[in-house]
Amino acid sequence: MRISGFGRCALSICAAVAMLAGCGGSQPPIGVPGPMSQAPAAHTDRQSPGLVPSANGEAHKPAAFLYLAQCCRQIFSNHGNITLYDLGLTGVARTITKGVSNPFFISVDRAGRIYYTSWLDYLGGVTEYDAGSESPSRRIKLDGARTVATDSSNNLYVALCPTCFEYHSGNSSINVYESGTTTLLRTITKGVDIPLSLAFDTTGNLYVADGAYPHPAVTVYAPGSSKPLRKLTKGLTGPSEIAFDPSNNLFVMNVPANGTQSIIEYEAESDKVLRKITSGVSSPQAIAVDGSGTLYVSNTPYPSQGWVSVYAPGASTPSYRITSDMHDPQLLTVDDEGNLYVGNDYYAVALDRYETSSGDSGSLCVYAPKAKTALRCVPNEQYSYPYSLAVKPR
């Protein structure tokens, strides 16, 4: 299940959105981390990520990959890249650099199209790559594009939050574009203030985590509608990231500037709170839910190297913690097989304060279902940190 998440927190955005506490990138560095597994060798017999015609002429679904957006220290000339790993991190399918500049958030639709936004936002808007393309297929020029999501028809939803970026101003909105085009279908403004995360349930309802002060909420829109269907506010003081379980129960990562950090679960298509999780939650950075309903929460309280708390369906205390190969875990996602992927940042504040950097560029690790130790880890290339993870939606 792919979640539209807060991801690694750019320092400028942490400052602009006071509601969001626990930004790993703004914490002091830890000591030099221990050794990791070696990176897998690239495939020589790669499978094309595009649609592959079968013998009868029909097209198969795009190959499944893990998509990683990596970004960079400003004092270096590299602008980041998008790396496609085979699931399980068994090999690199390809690396995209053309058109990539300071990627902040990455997503992929069911057709295998890649979308990314830039945390500097100087390119403006969303850059798209059709399945199999290593060059941008189109760009949608927008001011303040922060995060994106796609619905079951592959229509693109772009959350615009100009005030989330330094030196930007303007009204927030969610723009909806026809699949694979730059055609604007509609603009959602009602109920949109500080949109931080987008997600869809299986019935097509759009959920928007809105960090508006002093009235934070998760706003729900019916399919095709630009008017709020309802707002979820119970227990919310700083909603940032959202995710669904297979029953459409909604999980909200709640990180107020002051007060208790928590994960709040709402009953499907309801404002009823099923549980509020505080045990095992400390400076949470990301959440993910697998196909069995197991909840994962990454935690990064300094000077700890961090951990991922794992919760069984319905439980409010962790079944266990994953600590192996954890070094400031900022990113989480799971694939259809239930494998958990963790992007470690190593408290890499080098992005804006390189004089205090730990000197490490982070890593990407995969854990088999119910495993406490990593199946394998891949080190990031030097001076590029993990910013966002994605897998193709079910």
Short mmCIF file of C-alpha atoms in Angstrom, two decimals:
data_model
loop_
_atom_site.label_atom_id
_atom_site.label_comp_id
_atom_site.label_asym_id
_atom_site.label_seq_id
_atom_site.Cartn_x
_atom_site.Cartn_y
_atom_site.Cartn_z
CA MET A 1 0.00 0.00 0.00
CA ARG A 2 1.38 3.32 -1.01
CA ILE A 3 0.79 6.22 1.36
CA SER A 4 1.05 9.89 0.55
CA GLY A 5 3.28 10.92 3.34
CA PHE A 6 5.12 13.75 5.00
CA GLY A 7 8.44 12.14 4.08
CA ARG A 8 11.75 13.74 5.03
CA CYS A 9 11.21 17.23 6.35
CA ALA A 10 12.99 20.08 4.55
CA LEU A 11 14.15 22.63 7.09
CA SER A 12 12.41 25.52 5.39
CA ILE A 13 9.10 23.67 5.52
CA CYS A 14 9.60 22.74 9.18
CA ALA A 15 9.98 26.43 9.93
CA ALA A 16 7.00 27.44 7.81
CA VAL A 17 4.56 24.90 9.24
CA ALA A 18 4.80 25.23 12.99
CA MET A 19 2.22 22.50 13.50
CA LEU A 20 4.72 19.83 12.49
CA ALA A 21 7.08 18.76 15.26
CA GLY A 22 9.81 16.13 15.21
CA CYS A 23 11.46 16.96 11.91
CA GLY A 24 14.36 14.54 11.70
CA GLY A 25 16.37 16.78 9.40
CA SER A 26 16.55 19.49 12.06
CA GLN A 27 17.95 17.26 14.78
CA PRO A 28 21.59 17.07 15.80
CA PRO A 29 23.73 14.39 14.18
CA ILE A 30 24.43 11.04 15.70
CA GLY A 31 27.78 9.36 15.69
CA VAL A 32 29.24 7.43 12.80
CA PRO A 33 26.86 4.55 12.03
CA GLY A 34 27.89 0.94 11.79
CA PRO A 35 28.48 -1.03 8.59
CA MET A 36 25.68 -1.97 6.22
CA SER A 37 25.09 -4.66 3.69
CA GLN A 38 26.59 -4.09 0.25
CA ALA A 39 24.46 -2.65 -2.52
CA PRO A 40 23.10 -5.22 -4.97
CA ALA A 41 24.55 -5.32 -8.45
CA ALA A 42 22.50 -3.88 -11.27
CA HIS A 43 20.63 -6.31 -13.49
CA THR A 44 21.98 -7.11 -16.90
CA ASP A 45 18.68 -8.64 -18.02
CA ARG A 46 16.38 -5.88 -16.87
CA GLN A 47 12.65 -6.17 -17.21
CA SER A 48 11.13 -3.13 -18.86
CA PRO A 49 9.08 -1.01 -16.47
CA GLY A 50 6.64 -0.14 -19.25
CA LEU A 51 3.68 -2.10 -20.54
CA VAL A 52 4.88 -5.34 -22.07
CA PRO A 53 2.80 -6.84 -24.91
CA SER A 54 1.96 -10.53 -24.60
CA ALA A 55 1.77 -13.09 -27.40
CA ASN A 56 -1.87 -12.23 -28.04
CA GLY A 57 -1.14 -8.52 -28.24
CA GLU A 58 -2.60 -7.60 -24.84
CA ALA A 59 -0.56 -5.46 -22.50
CA HIS A 60 0.57 -6.75 -19.12
CA LYS A 61 0.65 -4.47 -16.09
CA PRO A 62 3.86 -2.48 -15.56
CA ALA A 63 6.57 -4.30 -13.65
CA ALA A 64 6.59 -3.63 -9.91
CA PHE A 65 9.42 -1.60 -8.44
CA LEU A 66 10.36 0.37 -5.39
CA TYR A 67 10.83 4.02 -6.33
CA LEU A 68 13.28 6.15 -4.35
CA ALA A 69 13.72 9.90 -4.72
CA GLN A 70 17.15 11.01 -3.54
CA CYS A 71 18.24 14.56 -3.00
CA CYS A 72 21.34 16.50 -2.42
CA ARG A 73 23.48 18.94 -0.57
CA GLN A 74 23.07 22.38 -2.09
CA ILE A 75 26.81 23.05 -2.21
CA PHE A 76 27.28 20.20 -4.63
CA SER A 77 26.26 20.20 -8.26
CA ASN A 78 24.16 17.03 -8.22
CA HIS A 79 20.42 17.64 -8.28
CA GLY A 80 19.33 14.22 -7.09
CA ASN A 81 17.84 11.26 -8.92
CA ILE A 82 15.02 8.73 -8.98
CA THR A 83 16.13 5.13 -8.57
CA LEU A 84 13.95 2.14 -9.46
CA TYR A 85 14.85 -0.93 -7.42
CA ASP A 86 13.55 -4.43 -8.00
CA LEU A 87 11.31 -5.38 -5.09
CA GLY A 88 13.35 -6.76 -2.24
CA LEU A 89 16.24 -4.48 -3.27
CA THR A 90 17.70 -7.31 -5.32
CA GLY A 91 18.90 -5.02 -8.09
CA VAL A 92 18.68 -1.60 -9.67
CA ALA A 93 16.39 -1.55 -12.71
CA ARG A 94 17.34 1.98 -13.72
CA THR A 95 18.21 5.43 -12.44
CA ILE A 96 16.55 8.59 -13.75
CA THR A 97 18.51 11.85 -13.71
CA LYS A 98 17.15 13.78 -16.71
CA GLY A 99 14.81 16.48 -15.51
CA VAL A 100 15.38 15.62 -11.85
CA SER A 101 16.12 18.56 -9.57
CA ASN A 102 15.85 18.44 -5.78
CA PRO A 103 12.96 15.96 -5.56
CA PHE A 104 10.90 16.26 -2.40
CA PHE A 105 7.95 13.91 -2.96
CA ILE A 106 7.50 11.04 -5.40
CA SER A 107 4.47 9.00 -6.41
CA VAL A 108 3.58 6.45 -9.09
CA ASP A 109 0.19 5.58 -10.58
CA ARG A 110 -1.23 2.21 -11.63
CA ALA A 111 0.06 2.69 -15.18
CA GLY A 112 3.61 3.14 -13.92
CA ARG A 113 3.80 6.92 -14.46
CA ILE A 114 6.17 8.66 -12.06
CA TYR A 115 5.44 12.07 -10.56
CA TYR A 116 7.68 14.21 -8.41
CA THR A 117 7.66 17.62 -6.77
CA SER A 118 10.78 19.63 -5.93
CA TRP A 119 11.42 20.81 -2.39
CA LEU A 120 13.08 23.95 -3.73
CA ASP A 121 10.09 24.38 -6.05
CA TYR A 122 12.08 26.60 -8.37
CA LEU A 123 11.04 24.45 -11.33
CA GLY A 124 7.47 24.95 -10.25
CA GLY A 125 4.85 22.24 -10.19
CA VAL A 126 4.99 18.55 -11.02
CA THR A 127 7.34 16.67 -13.34
CA GLU A 128 5.97 13.46 -14.89
CA TYR A 129 7.60 10.45 -16.53
CA ASP A 130 5.56 7.96 -18.52
CA ALA A 131 6.18 4.30 -17.75
CA GLY A 132 9.58 3.30 -19.11
CA SER A 133 10.67 6.87 -19.90
CA GLU A 134 13.98 8.24 -18.63
CA SER A 135 13.16 11.81 -19.73
CA PRO A 136 10.30 14.00 -18.53
CA SER A 137 7.10 13.37 -20.48
CA ARG A 138 5.40 16.56 -19.31
CA ARG A 139 5.50 19.23 -16.65
CA ILE A 140 2.63 20.99 -14.94
CA LYS A 141 3.82 24.43 -13.89
CA LEU A 142 2.37 25.38 -10.53
CA ASP A 143 3.40 27.47 -7.56
CA GLY A 144 3.71 25.59 -4.29
CA ALA A 145 3.21 22.00 -5.47
CA ARG A 146 3.97 19.91 -2.40
CA THR A 147 2.50 16.44 -2.62
CA VAL A 148 0.48 14.39 -5.12
CA ALA A 149 -1.73 11.31 -5.32
CA THR A 150 -3.60 9.45 -8.05
CA ASP A 151 -7.08 7.93 -7.97
CA SER A 152 -8.23 4.59 -9.37
CA SER A 153 -8.57 6.18 -12.85
CA ASN A 154 -5.00 7.51 -12.63
CA ASN A 155 -6.20 11.10 -12.48
CA LEU A 156 -3.59 13.25 -10.75
CA TYR A 157 -4.29 15.28 -7.61
CA VAL A 158 -1.74 17.98 -6.73
CA ALA A 159 -1.77 19.65 -3.32
CA LEU A 160 -0.65 23.26 -3.62
CA CYS A 161 0.64 24.90 -0.48
CA PRO A 162 2.59 28.06 -1.41
CA THR A 163 3.01 29.09 2.23
CA CYS A 164 4.75 25.76 2.92
CA PHE A 165 7.74 27.15 0.98
CA GLU A 166 10.00 30.03 1.96
CA TYR A 167 9.38 33.32 0.18
CA HIS A 168 6.14 32.04 -1.36
CA SER A 169 2.60 33.26 -0.76
CA GLY A 170 -0.81 32.51 -2.14
CA ASN A 171 -3.88 30.36 -1.55
CA SER A 172 -3.73 26.61 -1.17
CA SER A 173 -5.76 24.25 -3.34
CA ILE A 174 -5.88 20.77 -4.80
CA ASN A 175 -5.75 20.66 -8.60
CA VAL A 176 -7.09 17.61 -10.42
CA TYR A 177 -5.66 16.66 -13.83
CA GLU A 178 -6.81 14.10 -16.36
CA SER A 179 -4.70 10.96 -16.43
CA GLY A 180 -1.50 11.32 -18.43
CA THR A 181 -2.24 14.89 -19.51
CA THR A 182 -1.94 18.48 -18.33
CA THR A 183 -5.69 19.02 -18.69
CA LEU A 184 -7.13 20.57 -15.53
CA LEU A 185 -10.40 18.88 -14.58
CA ARG A 186 -11.23 20.91 -11.45
CA THR A 187 -9.75 22.82 -8.55
CA ILE A 188 -10.66 22.12 -4.92
CA THR A 189 -10.39 25.11 -2.58
CA LYS A 190 -13.12 24.60 0.03
CA GLY A 191 -11.67 23.05 3.17
CA VAL A 192 -8.08 23.37 1.90
CA ASP A 193 -5.61 25.46 3.92
CA ILE A 194 -2.30 23.68 4.64
CA PRO A 195 -2.64 20.37 2.70
CA LEU A 196 0.14 18.06 3.84
CA SER A 197 -0.95 14.62 2.72
CA LEU A 198 -3.43 13.05 0.27
CA ALA A 199 -4.87 9.53 0.14
CA PHE A 200 -7.83 7.65 -1.35
CA ASP A 201 -9.92 4.91 0.19
CA THR A 202 -11.11 2.00 -1.94
CA THR A 203 -14.44 3.69 -2.68
CA GLY A 204 -12.68 6.69 -4.22
CA ASN A 205 -13.13 9.23 -1.43
CA LEU A 206 -10.27 11.73 -1.19
CA TYR A 207 -8.77 12.44 2.24
CA VAL A 208 -6.66 15.53 2.87
CA ALA A 209 -4.58 15.98 6.03
CA ASP A 210 -4.74 19.72 6.67
CA GLY A 211 -2.44 21.32 9.24
CA ALA A 212 -4.37 24.59 9.40
CA TYR A 213 -3.98 26.41 12.70
CA PRO A 214 -6.02 26.59 14.89
CA HIS A 215 -8.42 24.11 13.26
CA PRO A 216 -6.44 21.11 11.97
CA ALA A 217 -8.49 18.37 10.35
CA VAL A 218 -8.66 15.58 7.82
CA THR A 219 -11.13 16.70 5.18
CA VAL A 220 -13.01 14.13 3.09
CA TYR A 221 -14.31 14.65 -0.45
CA ALA A 222 -16.64 12.29 -2.33
CA PRO A 223 -15.50 11.07 -5.77
CA GLY A 224 -15.71 13.94 -8.28
CA SER A 225 -16.72 16.49 -5.66
CA SER A 226 -15.04 19.78 -4.78
CA LYS A 227 -17.05 20.28 -1.59
CA PRO A 228 -16.14 18.62 1.73
CA LEU A 229 -18.22 15.58 2.58
CA ARG A 230 -17.11 15.69 6.23
CA LYS A 231 -14.22 16.71 8.44
CA LEU A 232 -12.42 14.56 10.98
CA THR A 233 -11.26 16.59 13.96
CA LYS A 234 -11.56 14.37 17.04
CA GLY A 235 -8.19 14.11 18.76
CA LEU A 236 -6.35 15.94 15.97
CA THR A 237 -3.89 18.68 16.90
CA GLY A 238 -1.33 18.28 14.10
CA PRO A 239 -2.31 15.84 11.31
CA SER A 240 0.53 15.27 8.85
CA GLU A 241 0.50 11.81 7.25
CA ILE A 242 -2.40 9.47 6.52
CA ALA A 243 -2.83 5.84 5.50
CA PHE A 244 -5.57 3.21 5.14
CA ASP A 245 -5.82 -0.41 6.17
CA PRO A 246 -7.58 -3.01 3.95
CA SER A 247 -10.91 -2.23 5.68
CA ASN A 248 -10.64 1.49 4.88
CA ASN A 249 -9.97 2.42 8.48
CA LEU A 250 -7.96 5.64 8.43
CA PHE A 251 -4.70 6.18 10.33
CA VAL A 252 -3.50 9.72 10.99
CA MET A 253 -0.02 10.62 12.22
CA ASN A 254 -0.65 13.43 14.72
CA VAL A 255 2.41 15.59 15.48
CA PRO A 256 1.48 18.87 17.20
CA ALA A 257 4.10 21.52 17.88
CA ASN A 258 3.31 21.07 21.56
CA GLY A 259 1.56 18.17 23.21
CA THR A 260 1.30 14.42 22.83
CA GLN A 261 2.34 12.84 19.57
CA SER A 262 0.09 9.97 18.50
CA ILE A 263 -1.41 7.84 15.78
CA ILE A 264 -5.18 8.08 15.61
CA GLU A 265 -7.33 5.46 13.88
CA TYR A 266 -10.81 6.32 12.56
CA GLU A 267 -13.49 3.84 11.58
CA ALA A 268 -14.02 3.55 7.83
CA GLU A 269 -16.08 6.42 6.37
CA SER A 270 -16.78 7.73 9.88
CA ASP A 271 -15.48 10.22 12.42
CA LYS A 272 -15.50 7.55 15.15
CA VAL A 273 -12.09 7.14 16.81
CA LEU A 274 -11.22 3.45 17.14
CA ARG A 275 -7.90 3.94 18.95
CA LYS A 276 -5.34 6.54 19.88
CA ILE A 277 -1.82 5.14 19.94
CA THR A 278 0.84 6.82 22.06
CA SER A 279 2.82 3.82 23.32
CA GLY A 280 5.92 3.35 21.18
CA VAL A 281 5.46 6.74 19.47
CA SER A 282 8.28 9.27 19.85
CA SER A 283 9.16 11.87 17.21
CA PRO A 284 7.22 9.94 14.53
CA GLN A 285 8.23 10.57 10.93
CA ALA A 286 6.16 8.16 8.81
CA ILE A 287 3.45 5.49 8.93
CA ALA A 288 2.54 2.56 6.70
CA VAL A 289 -0.09 -0.19 6.82
CA ASP A 290 0.34 -3.56 5.10
CA GLY A 291 -2.27 -5.86 3.57
CA SER A 292 -2.89 -7.64 6.87
CA GLY A 293 -3.67 -4.40 8.70
CA THR A 294 -0.35 -4.27 10.55
CA LEU A 295 0.67 -0.69 11.32
CA TYR A 296 4.28 0.53 11.14
CA VAL A 297 5.46 3.79 12.73
CA SER A 298 9.00 5.15 12.33
CA ASN A 299 10.40 7.04 15.34
CA THR A 300 13.47 9.29 15.56
CA PRO A 301 14.02 10.77 19.04
CA TYR A 302 17.56 12.16 19.25
CA PRO A 303 20.10 10.81 20.19
CA SER A 304 18.54 7.40 19.56
CA GLN A 305 19.24 5.83 16.18
CA GLY A 306 15.50 5.35 15.95
CA TRP A 307 13.19 2.40 15.52
CA VAL A 308 9.99 1.24 13.84
CA SER A 309 7.11 0.30 16.14
CA VAL A 310 4.93 -2.54 14.82
CA TYR A 311 1.26 -2.82 15.87
CA ALA A 312 -1.09 -5.72 15.29
CA PRO A 313 -4.61 -4.85 14.05
CA GLY A 314 -6.57 -3.31 16.92
CA ALA A 315 -3.58 -3.08 19.27
CA SER A 316 -2.48 0.16 20.95
CA THR A 317 0.89 -1.12 22.15
CA PRO A 318 3.63 -2.38 19.83
CA SER A 319 4.01 -6.10 19.27
CA TYR A 320 7.71 -5.41 18.80
CA ARG A 321 10.21 -2.80 17.68
CA ILE A 322 12.55 -3.01 14.73
CA THR A 323 15.94 -1.56 15.66
CA SER A 324 18.29 -3.48 13.35
CA ASP A 325 19.96 -1.19 10.77
CA MET A 326 17.95 1.80 11.94
CA HIS A 327 19.68 5.16 11.59
CA ASP A 328 17.09 7.96 11.75
CA PRO A 329 14.28 6.19 9.82
CA GLN A 330 12.41 8.92 7.93
CA LEU A 331 10.53 6.98 5.23
CA LEU A 332 8.30 3.90 5.22
CA THR A 333 6.35 1.97 2.62
CA VAL A 334 5.25 -1.64 2.08
CA ASP A 335 4.84 -3.71 -1.08
CA ASP A 336 2.09 -6.17 -1.97
CA GLU A 337 4.06 -9.04 -0.42
CA GLY A 338 4.17 -7.27 2.93
CA ASN A 339 7.85 -6.37 2.76
CA LEU A 340 8.67 -3.20 4.69
CA TYR A 341 11.03 -0.59 3.23
CA VAL A 342 12.76 1.96 5.43
CA GLY A 343 14.64 5.06 4.27
CA ASN A 344 17.31 6.11 6.79
CA ASP A 345 18.54 9.68 6.82
CA TYR A 346 21.37 9.38 9.39
CA TYR A 347 20.37 12.76 10.84
CA ALA A 348 21.78 14.24 7.64
CA VAL A 349 21.32 17.88 8.45
CA ALA A 350 24.06 18.53 5.90
CA LEU A 351 21.36 19.74 3.56
CA ASP A 352 21.36 23.14 5.25
CA ARG A 353 23.95 22.83 8.01
CA TYR A 354 26.67 20.71 6.48
CA GLU A 355 29.18 21.65 9.18
CA THR A 356 27.22 19.49 11.66
CA SER A 357 26.54 16.54 9.34
CA SER A 358 27.25 12.99 10.43
CA GLY A 359 28.93 12.62 7.05
CA ASP A 360 26.81 9.67 5.98
CA SER A 361 24.29 9.84 3.15
CA GLY A 362 21.78 7.37 4.52
CA SER A 363 20.48 4.00 3.41
CA LEU A 364 17.49 2.02 2.21
CA CYS A 365 16.63 -1.26 3.96
CA VAL A 366 14.02 -3.96 3.39
CA TYR A 367 12.49 -6.21 6.05
CA ALA A 368 10.51 -9.35 5.33
CA PRO A 369 7.04 -9.62 6.94
CA LYS A 370 7.34 -9.99 10.76
CA ALA A 371 11.15 -9.77 10.57
CA LYS A 372 13.16 -7.81 13.11
CA THR A 373 16.38 -7.79 11.08
CA ALA A 374 16.92 -6.37 7.62
CA LEU A 375 16.89 -8.69 4.63
CA ARG A 376 19.33 -6.32 2.94
CA CYS A 377 20.36 -2.66 3.00
CA VAL A 378 21.55 -0.41 0.19
CA PRO A 379 23.67 2.66 0.98
CA ASN A 380 22.69 5.90 -0.68
CA GLU A 381 25.14 7.47 -3.05
CA GLN A 382 27.32 10.14 -1.46
CA TYR A 383 25.67 13.50 -0.78
CA SER A 384 22.22 12.25 -1.79
CA TYR A 385 19.72 11.55 0.96
CA PRO A 386 16.50 9.50 0.82
CA TYR A 387 13.57 11.91 0.46
CA SER A 388 10.55 9.87 -0.63
CA LEU A 389 9.54 6.26 -1.33
CA ALA A 390 6.76 4.86 -3.50
CA VAL A 391 5.41 1.56 -4.77
CA LYS A 392 2.78 1.15 -7.49
CA PRO A 393 -0.76 1.14 -5.96
CA ARG A 394 -2.69 -2.11 -5.80
#
